[in-house]
PDB file of C-alpha atoms in Angstrom:
ATOM      1  CA  UNK A   1     -32.539  56.820 -76.216  1.00  0.00           C
ATOM      2  CA  UNK A   2     -32.771  53.206 -74.955  1.00  0.00           C
ATOM      3  CA  UNK A   3     -35.617  52.456 -72.500  1.00  0.00           C
ATOM      4  CA  UNK A   4     -33.465  51.902 -69.319  1.00  0.00           C
ATOM      5  CA  UNK A   5     -31.255  54.942 -69.898  1.00  0.00           C
ATOM      6  CA  UNK A   6     -34.397  57.013 -70.583  1.00  0.00           C
ATOM      7  CA  UNK A   7     -36.283  55.882 -67.442  1.00  0.00           C
ATOM      8  CA  UNK A   8     -33.232  56.318 -65.217  1.00  0.00           C
ATOM      9  CA  UNK A   9     -32.954  59.929 -66.480  1.00  0.00           C
ATOM     10  CA  UNK A  10     -36.571  60.475 -65.883  1.00  0.00           C
ATOM     11  CA  UNK A  11     -36.534  59.101 -62.337  1.00  0.00           C
ATOM     12  CA  UNK A  12     -33.415  61.236 -61.411  1.00  0.00           C
ATOM     13  CA  UNK A  13     -35.135  64.293 -62.763  1.00  0.00           C
ATOM     14  CA  UNK A  14     -38.296  63.765 -60.929  1.00  0.00           C
ATOM     15  CA  UNK A  15     -36.590  63.213 -57.533  1.00  0.00           C
ATOM     16  CA  UNK A  16     -34.482  66.242 -58.179  1.00  0.00           C
ATOM     17  CA  UNK A  17     -37.671  68.389 -58.625  1.00  0.00           C
ATOM     18  CA  UNK A  18     -38.972  66.780 -55.326  1.00  0.00           C
ATOM     19  CA  UNK A  19     -35.700  67.785 -53.608  1.00  0.00           C
ATOM     20  CA  UNK A  20     -36.229  71.306 -54.823  1.00  0.00           C
ATOM     21  CA  UNK A  21     -39.492  71.417 -52.989  1.00  0.00           C
ATOM     22  CA  UNK A  22     -38.186  69.819 -49.751  1.00  0.00           C
ATOM     23  CA  UNK A  23     -34.485  68.987 -49.987  1.00  0.00           C
ATOM     24  CA  UNK A  24     -34.228  68.019 -46.254  1.00  0.00           C
ATOM     25  CA  UNK A  25     -36.968  65.371 -46.570  1.00  0.00           C
ATOM     26  CA  UNK A  26     -35.631  63.780 -49.636  1.00  0.00           C
ATOM     27  CA  UNK A  27     -31.998  63.717 -48.452  1.00  0.00           C
ATOM     28  CA  UNK A  28     -32.925  62.532 -45.004  1.00  0.00           C
ATOM     29  CA  UNK A  29     -34.926  59.603 -46.351  1.00  0.00           C
ATOM     30  CA  UNK A  30     -33.270  58.684 -49.595  1.00  0.00           C
ATOM     31  CA  UNK A  31     -29.613  59.726 -49.066  1.00  0.00           C
ATOM     32  CA  UNK A  32     -27.357  57.000 -47.790  1.00  0.00           C
ATOM     33  CA  UNK A  33     -26.273  57.336 -44.221  1.00  0.00           C
ATOM     34  CA  UNK A  34     -23.785  55.110 -42.341  1.00  0.00           C
ATOM     35  CA  UNK A  35     -25.586  52.119 -40.780  1.00  0.00           C
ATOM     36  CA  UNK A  36     -24.787  53.315 -37.234  1.00  0.00           C
ATOM     37  CA  UNK A  37     -26.583  56.501 -37.898  1.00  0.00           C
ATOM     38  CA  UNK A  38     -30.175  57.030 -36.544  1.00  0.00           C
ATOM     39  CA  UNK A  39     -30.987  58.215 -40.107  1.00  0.00           C
ATOM     40  CA  UNK A  40     -30.011  55.002 -41.747  1.00  0.00           C
ATOM     41  CA  UNK A  41     -32.840  53.094 -43.604  1.00  0.00           C
ATOM     42  CA  UNK A  42     -32.330  49.753 -45.409  1.00  0.00           C
ATOM     43  CA  UNK A  43     -33.485  51.104 -48.748  1.00  0.00           C
ATOM     44  CA  UNK A  44     -30.908  53.872 -48.876  1.00  0.00           C
ATOM     45  CA  UNK A  45     -28.195  51.862 -50.747  1.00  0.00           C
ATOM     46  CA  UNK A  46     -30.603  51.862 -53.597  1.00  0.00           C
ATOM     47  CA  UNK A  47     -32.302  55.293 -53.316  1.00  0.00           C
ATOM     48  CA  UNK A  48     -29.188  57.377 -52.863  1.00  0.00           C
ATOM     49  CA  UNK A  49     -28.393  56.725 -56.592  1.00  0.00           C
ATOM     50  CA  UNK A  50     -31.332  59.007 -57.457  1.00  0.00           C
ATOM     51  CA  UNK A  51     -30.662  61.955 -55.130  1.00  0.00           C
ATOM     52  CA  UNK A  52     -28.340  64.879 -56.215  1.00  0.00           C
ATOM     53  CA  UNK A  53     -26.896  67.718 -54.245  1.00  0.00           C
ATOM     54  CA  UNK A  54     -27.674  70.457 -56.844  1.00  0.00           C
ATOM     55  CA  UNK A  55     -28.351  71.122 -60.488  1.00  0.00           C
ATOM     56  CA  UNK A  56     -24.752  70.834 -61.598  1.00  0.00           C
ATOM     57  CA  UNK A  57     -24.343  67.490 -59.851  1.00  0.00           C
ATOM     58  CA  UNK A  58     -27.423  66.266 -61.504  1.00  0.00           C
ATOM     59  CA  UNK A  59     -26.520  67.593 -64.972  1.00  0.00           C
ATOM     60  CA  UNK A  60     -23.091  66.138 -65.056  1.00  0.00           C
ATOM     61  CA  UNK A  61     -24.315  62.669 -64.059  1.00  0.00           C
ATOM     62  CA  UNK A  62     -27.251  62.770 -66.314  1.00  0.00           C
ATOM     63  CA  UNK A  63     -25.242  63.996 -69.264  1.00  0.00           C
ATOM     64  CA  UNK A  64     -22.704  61.204 -68.649  1.00  0.00           C
ATOM     65  CA  UNK A  65     -25.614  58.633 -68.251  1.00  0.00           C
ATOM     66  CA  UNK A  66     -27.189  59.724 -71.672  1.00  0.00           C
ATOM     67  CA  UNK A  67     -23.913  59.809 -73.526  1.00  0.00           C
ATOM     68  CA  UNK A  68     -22.319  56.631 -72.249  1.00  0.00           C
ATOM     69  CA  UNK A  69     -25.350  54.755 -70.890  1.00  0.00           C
ATOM     70  CA  UNK A  70     -27.179  54.832 -74.335  1.00  0.00           C
ATOM     71  CA  UNK A  71     -24.112  53.305 -75.972  1.00  0.00           C
ATOM     72  CA  UNK A  72     -23.522  50.669 -73.318  1.00  0.00           C
ATOM     73  CA  UNK A  73     -27.229  49.692 -73.022  1.00  0.00           C
ATOM     74  CA  UNK A  74     -27.414  48.978 -76.718  1.00  0.00           C
ATOM     75  CA  UNK A  75     -24.281  46.834 -76.521  1.00  0.00           C
ATOM     76  CA  UNK A  76     -25.214  44.873 -73.329  1.00  0.00           C
ATOM     77  CA  UNK A  77     -29.021  44.663 -73.810  1.00  0.00           C
ATOM     78  CA  UNK A  78     -31.738  46.080 -71.653  1.00  0.00           C
ATOM     79  CA  UNK A  79     -31.823  43.537 -68.857  1.00  0.00           C
ATOM     80  CA  UNK A  80     -27.880  43.182 -68.594  1.00  0.00           C
ATOM     81  CA  UNK A  81     -27.574  46.898 -68.597  1.00  0.00           C
ATOM     82  CA  UNK A  82     -30.117  47.405 -65.759  1.00  0.00           C
ATOM     83  CA  UNK A  83     -28.303  44.822 -63.734  1.00  0.00           C
ATOM     84  CA  UNK A  84     -24.930  46.344 -64.495  1.00  0.00           C
ATOM     85  CA  UNK A  85     -26.053  49.843 -63.477  1.00  0.00           C
ATOM     86  CA  UNK A  86     -27.379  48.807 -60.111  1.00  0.00           C
ATOM     87  CA  UNK A  87     -24.521  46.489 -59.210  1.00  0.00           C
ATOM     88  CA  UNK A  88     -22.175  49.384 -59.766  1.00  0.00           C
ATOM     89  CA  UNK A  89     -24.333  51.657 -57.747  1.00  0.00           C
ATOM     90  CA  UNK A  90     -24.540  49.074 -54.865  1.00  0.00           C
ATOM     91  CA  UNK A  91     -20.787  48.425 -55.294  1.00  0.00           C
ATOM     92  CA  UNK A  92     -20.069  52.178 -54.788  1.00  0.00           C
ATOM     93  CA  UNK A  93     -22.227  52.214 -51.691  1.00  0.00           C
ATOM     94  CA  UNK A  94     -20.418  49.065 -50.331  1.00  0.00           C
ATOM     95  CA  UNK A  95     -16.936  50.415 -50.878  1.00  0.00           C
ATOM     96  CA  UNK A  96     -17.915  53.952 -49.457  1.00  0.00           C
ATOM     97  CA  UNK A  97     -19.379  52.294 -46.403  1.00  0.00           C
ATOM     98  CA  UNK A  98     -16.251  50.099 -45.863  1.00  0.00           C
ATOM     99  CA  UNK A  99     -14.087  53.226 -45.945  1.00  0.00           C
ATOM    100  CA  UNK A 100     -16.367  54.975 -43.550  1.00  0.00           C
ATOM    101  CA  UNK A 101     -16.171  51.996 -41.235  1.00  0.00           C
ATOM    102  CA  UNK A 102     -12.393  52.213 -41.067  1.00  0.00           C
ATOM    103  CA  UNK A 103     -12.687  55.912 -40.295  1.00  0.00           C
ATOM    104  CA  UNK A 104     -15.405  55.508 -37.733  1.00  0.00           C
ATOM    105  CA  UNK A 105     -13.465  52.611 -35.930  1.00  0.00           C
ATOM    106  CA  UNK A 106     -10.358  54.959 -35.789  1.00  0.00           C
ATOM    107  CA  UNK A 107     -12.445  57.764 -34.297  1.00  0.00           C
ATOM    108  CA  UNK A 108     -14.059  55.534 -31.726  1.00  0.00           C
ATOM    109  CA  UNK A 109     -10.668  54.344 -30.695  1.00  0.00           C
ATOM    110  CA  UNK A 110      -9.506  57.886 -30.284  1.00  0.00           C
ATOM    111  CA  UNK A 111     -12.633  58.562 -28.065  1.00  0.00           C
ATOM    112  CA  UNK A 112     -11.729  55.432 -25.945  1.00  0.00           C
ATOM    113  CA  UNK A 113      -8.300  56.776 -25.499  1.00  0.00           C
ATOM    114  CA  UNK A 114      -9.572  60.095 -24.257  1.00  0.00           C
ATOM    115  CA  UNK A 115      -8.970  62.179 -27.356  1.00  0.00           C
ATOM    116  CA  UNK A 116     -11.759  64.610 -28.525  1.00  0.00           C
ATOM    117  CA  UNK A 117     -12.977  62.714 -31.654  1.00  0.00           C
ATOM    118  CA  UNK A 118     -16.629  62.283 -30.729  1.00  0.00           C
ATOM    119  CA  UNK A 119     -17.842  65.322 -32.707  1.00  0.00           C
ATOM    120  CA  UNK A 120     -15.922  64.072 -35.759  1.00  0.00           C
ATOM    121  CA  UNK A 121     -17.482  60.648 -35.327  1.00  0.00           C
ATOM    122  CA  UNK A 122     -21.082  61.886 -35.245  1.00  0.00           C
ATOM    123  CA  UNK A 123     -20.419  64.202 -38.218  1.00  0.00           C
ATOM    124  CA  UNK A 124     -19.012  61.335 -40.102  1.00  0.00           C
ATOM    125  CA  UNK A 125     -22.020  58.831 -39.482  1.00  0.00           C
ATOM    126  CA  UNK A 126     -24.648  61.585 -40.111  1.00  0.00           C
ATOM    127  CA  UNK A 127     -23.311  62.884 -43.265  1.00  0.00           C
ATOM    128  CA  UNK A 128     -25.214  61.234 -46.255  1.00  0.00           C
ATOM    129  CA  UNK A 129     -23.851  60.358 -49.648  1.00  0.00           C
ATOM    130  CA  UNK A 130     -26.022  61.097 -52.608  1.00  0.00           C
ATOM    131  CA  UNK A 131     -25.729  60.758 -56.395  1.00  0.00           C
ATOM    132  CA  UNK A 132     -25.463  58.455 -59.369  1.00  0.00           C
ATOM    133  CA  UNK A 133     -21.746  58.874 -59.678  1.00  0.00           C
ATOM    134  CA  UNK A 134     -20.879  55.343 -58.558  1.00  0.00           C
ATOM    135  CA  UNK A 135     -23.028  53.784 -61.237  1.00  0.00           C
ATOM    136  CA  UNK A 136     -21.895  56.436 -63.645  1.00  0.00           C
ATOM    137  CA  UNK A 137     -18.219  55.425 -63.146  1.00  0.00           C
ATOM    138  CA  UNK A 138     -19.212  51.862 -63.777  1.00  0.00           C
ATOM    139  CA  UNK A 139     -20.452  53.046 -67.173  1.00  0.00           C
ATOM    140  CA  UNK A 140     -17.196  54.928 -67.860  1.00  0.00           C
ATOM    141  CA  UNK A 141     -15.096  51.926 -67.031  1.00  0.00           C
ATOM    142  CA  UNK A 142     -17.391  49.571 -69.138  1.00  0.00           C
ATOM    143  CA  UNK A 143     -16.861  52.007 -72.193  1.00  0.00           C
ATOM    144  CA  UNK A 144     -13.078  52.163 -71.588  1.00  0.00           C
ATOM    145  CA  UNK A 145     -12.797  48.362 -71.353  1.00  0.00           C
ATOM    146  CA  UNK A 146     -14.989  47.707 -74.429  1.00  0.00           C
ATOM    147  CA  UNK A 147     -13.589  50.466 -76.506  1.00  0.00           C
ATOM    148  CA  UNK A 148     -10.156  51.613 -75.026  1.00  0.00           C
ATOM    149  CA  UNK A 149      -8.986  53.463 -78.080  1.00  0.00           C
ATOM    150  CA  UNK A 150     -12.145  55.430 -78.815  1.00  0.00           C
ATOM    151  CA  UNK A 151     -11.272  59.136 -78.792  1.00  0.00           C
ATOM    152  CA  UNK A 152     -13.155  61.390 -76.290  1.00  0.00           C
ATOM    153  CA  UNK A 153     -12.954  65.146 -75.967  1.00  0.00           C
ATOM    154  CA  UNK A 154     -13.861  67.084 -72.808  1.00  0.00           C
ATOM    155  CA  UNK A 155     -16.204  69.958 -73.106  1.00  0.00           C
ATOM    156  CA  UNK A 156     -13.784  71.976 -71.075  1.00  0.00           C
ATOM    157  CA  UNK A 157     -10.873  72.047 -71.628  1.00  0.00           C
ATOM    158  CA  UNK A 158     -11.284  70.646 -75.169  1.00  0.00           C
ATOM    159  CA  UNK A 159      -8.592  67.973 -74.686  1.00  0.00           C
ATOM    160  CA  UNK A 160      -8.931  64.776 -76.718  1.00  0.00           C
ATOM    161  CA  UNK A 161      -7.596  61.408 -75.406  1.00  0.00           C
ATOM    162  CA  UNK A 162      -8.354  57.798 -75.650  1.00  0.00           C
ATOM    163  CA  UNK A 163     -11.198  56.510 -73.372  1.00  0.00           C
ATOM    164  CA  UNK A 164      -8.650  54.291 -71.477  1.00  0.00           C
ATOM    165  CA  UNK A 165      -6.443  57.281 -70.523  1.00  0.00           C
ATOM    166  CA  UNK A 166      -9.440  59.439 -69.505  1.00  0.00           C
ATOM    167  CA  UNK A 167     -10.705  56.842 -67.132  1.00  0.00           C
ATOM    168  CA  UNK A 168      -7.345  56.242 -65.624  1.00  0.00           C
ATOM    169  CA  UNK A 169      -6.919  59.996 -65.079  1.00  0.00           C
ATOM    170  CA  UNK A 170     -10.297  60.272 -63.319  1.00  0.00           C
ATOM    171  CA  UNK A 171      -9.694  57.209 -61.210  1.00  0.00           C
ATOM    172  CA  UNK A 172      -6.233  58.478 -60.394  1.00  0.00           C
ATOM    173  CA  UNK A 173      -7.612  61.767 -59.255  1.00  0.00           C
ATOM    174  CA  UNK A 174     -10.288  60.123 -57.148  1.00  0.00           C
ATOM    175  CA  UNK A 175      -7.746  57.820 -55.532  1.00  0.00           C
ATOM    176  CA  UNK A 176      -5.326  60.702 -54.647  1.00  0.00           C
ATOM    177  CA  UNK A 177      -8.187  62.926 -53.311  1.00  0.00           C
ATOM    178  CA  UNK A 178      -9.573  60.046 -51.234  1.00  0.00           C
ATOM    179  CA  UNK A 179      -6.141  59.091 -49.657  1.00  0.00           C
ATOM    180  CA  UNK A 180      -5.039  62.614 -48.996  1.00  0.00           C
ATOM    181  CA  UNK A 181      -8.473  63.851 -47.620  1.00  0.00           C
ATOM    182  CA  UNK A 182      -8.808  66.531 -50.337  1.00  0.00           C
ATOM    183  CA  UNK A 183     -12.241  65.164 -51.517  1.00  0.00           C
ATOM    184  CA  UNK A 184     -14.110  68.505 -51.005  1.00  0.00           C
ATOM    185  CA  UNK A 185     -17.386  66.776 -50.262  1.00  0.00           C
ATOM    186  CA  UNK A 186     -16.963  64.226 -52.973  1.00  0.00           C
ATOM    187  CA  UNK A 187     -17.374  60.548 -52.237  1.00  0.00           C
ATOM    188  CA  UNK A 188     -14.152  59.500 -53.998  1.00  0.00           C
ATOM    189  CA  UNK A 189     -14.188  55.812 -52.799  1.00  0.00           C
ATOM    190  CA  UNK A 190     -17.826  55.497 -54.081  1.00  0.00           C
ATOM    191  CA  UNK A 191     -16.599  56.518 -57.435  1.00  0.00           C
ATOM    192  CA  UNK A 192     -13.801  53.863 -57.232  1.00  0.00           C
ATOM    193  CA  UNK A 193     -16.180  51.286 -55.898  1.00  0.00           C
ATOM    194  CA  UNK A 194     -18.496  51.687 -58.849  1.00  0.00           C
ATOM    195  CA  UNK A 195     -15.674  51.495 -61.237  1.00  0.00           C
ATOM    196  CA  UNK A 196     -14.286  48.364 -59.584  1.00  0.00           C
ATOM    197  CA  UNK A 197     -17.559  46.471 -59.661  1.00  0.00           C
ATOM    198  CA  UNK A 198     -18.157  47.585 -63.180  1.00  0.00           C
ATOM    199  CA  UNK A 199     -14.605  46.384 -64.339  1.00  0.00           C
ATOM    200  CA  UNK A 200     -15.197  42.998 -62.643  1.00  0.00           C
ATOM    201  CA  UNK A 201     -18.620  42.494 -64.294  1.00  0.00           C
ATOM    202  CA  UNK A 202     -17.444  43.452 -67.767  1.00  0.00           C
ATOM    203  CA  UNK A 203     -14.435  41.167 -67.418  1.00  0.00           C
ATOM    204  CA  UNK A 204     -16.650  38.163 -66.291  1.00  0.00           C
ATOM    205  CA  UNK A 205     -19.023  38.744 -69.202  1.00  0.00           C
ATOM    206  CA  UNK A 206     -16.202  38.955 -71.680  1.00  0.00           C
ATOM    207  CA  UNK A 207     -14.665  35.688 -70.411  1.00  0.00           C
ATOM    208  CA  UNK A 208     -18.007  33.930 -70.458  1.00  0.00           C
ATOM    209  CA  UNK A 209     -18.788  35.028 -73.999  1.00  0.00           C
ATOM    210  CA  UNK A 210     -21.762  37.185 -73.011  1.00  0.00           C
ATOM    211  CA  UNK A 211     -20.336  40.314 -74.699  1.00  0.00           C
TER     212      UNK A 211
END
């Protein structure tokens, strides 16, 4: 396993163990809150990438990190892969926060017009986003762009499709869920943000001959 992928895996596991000891503390200080929240800290756009909501959340992200990250790191090189991973993670945080801003602005407008939206507003700004999923989606889009016709099979159900089609399906599901509000606690626009920034970076590196 390449060095960056291995160390990212290790850090995520260590922080998950810490959250098992005191989840409230880890989420409060390392999860990413909306900037208007009293719980927001400037380091959270970085640290939220290493916090997970449960074992299944951690397992799926780390499985994908090891599977795709090992491959992409060998192709991009250690330094460029590290930059790519964190840019995708920050991009996910940026897009998610932008969508939250639109929602919060709408709620504050409703409050000013006398409608009862203040509780929804405080719930929104005080709900943290956690997980490496934004950066992971960057890895997925990188693999799909660089190897669009590679065949991938899901564990369950065992369906085989080209990488480009799997990524388009996942992004389509996230977009639909995000626009319809059927996210069920998933930060869909963070996924889309990570994929967007990953796509842009890979395309730039392709055009400049760095890949």
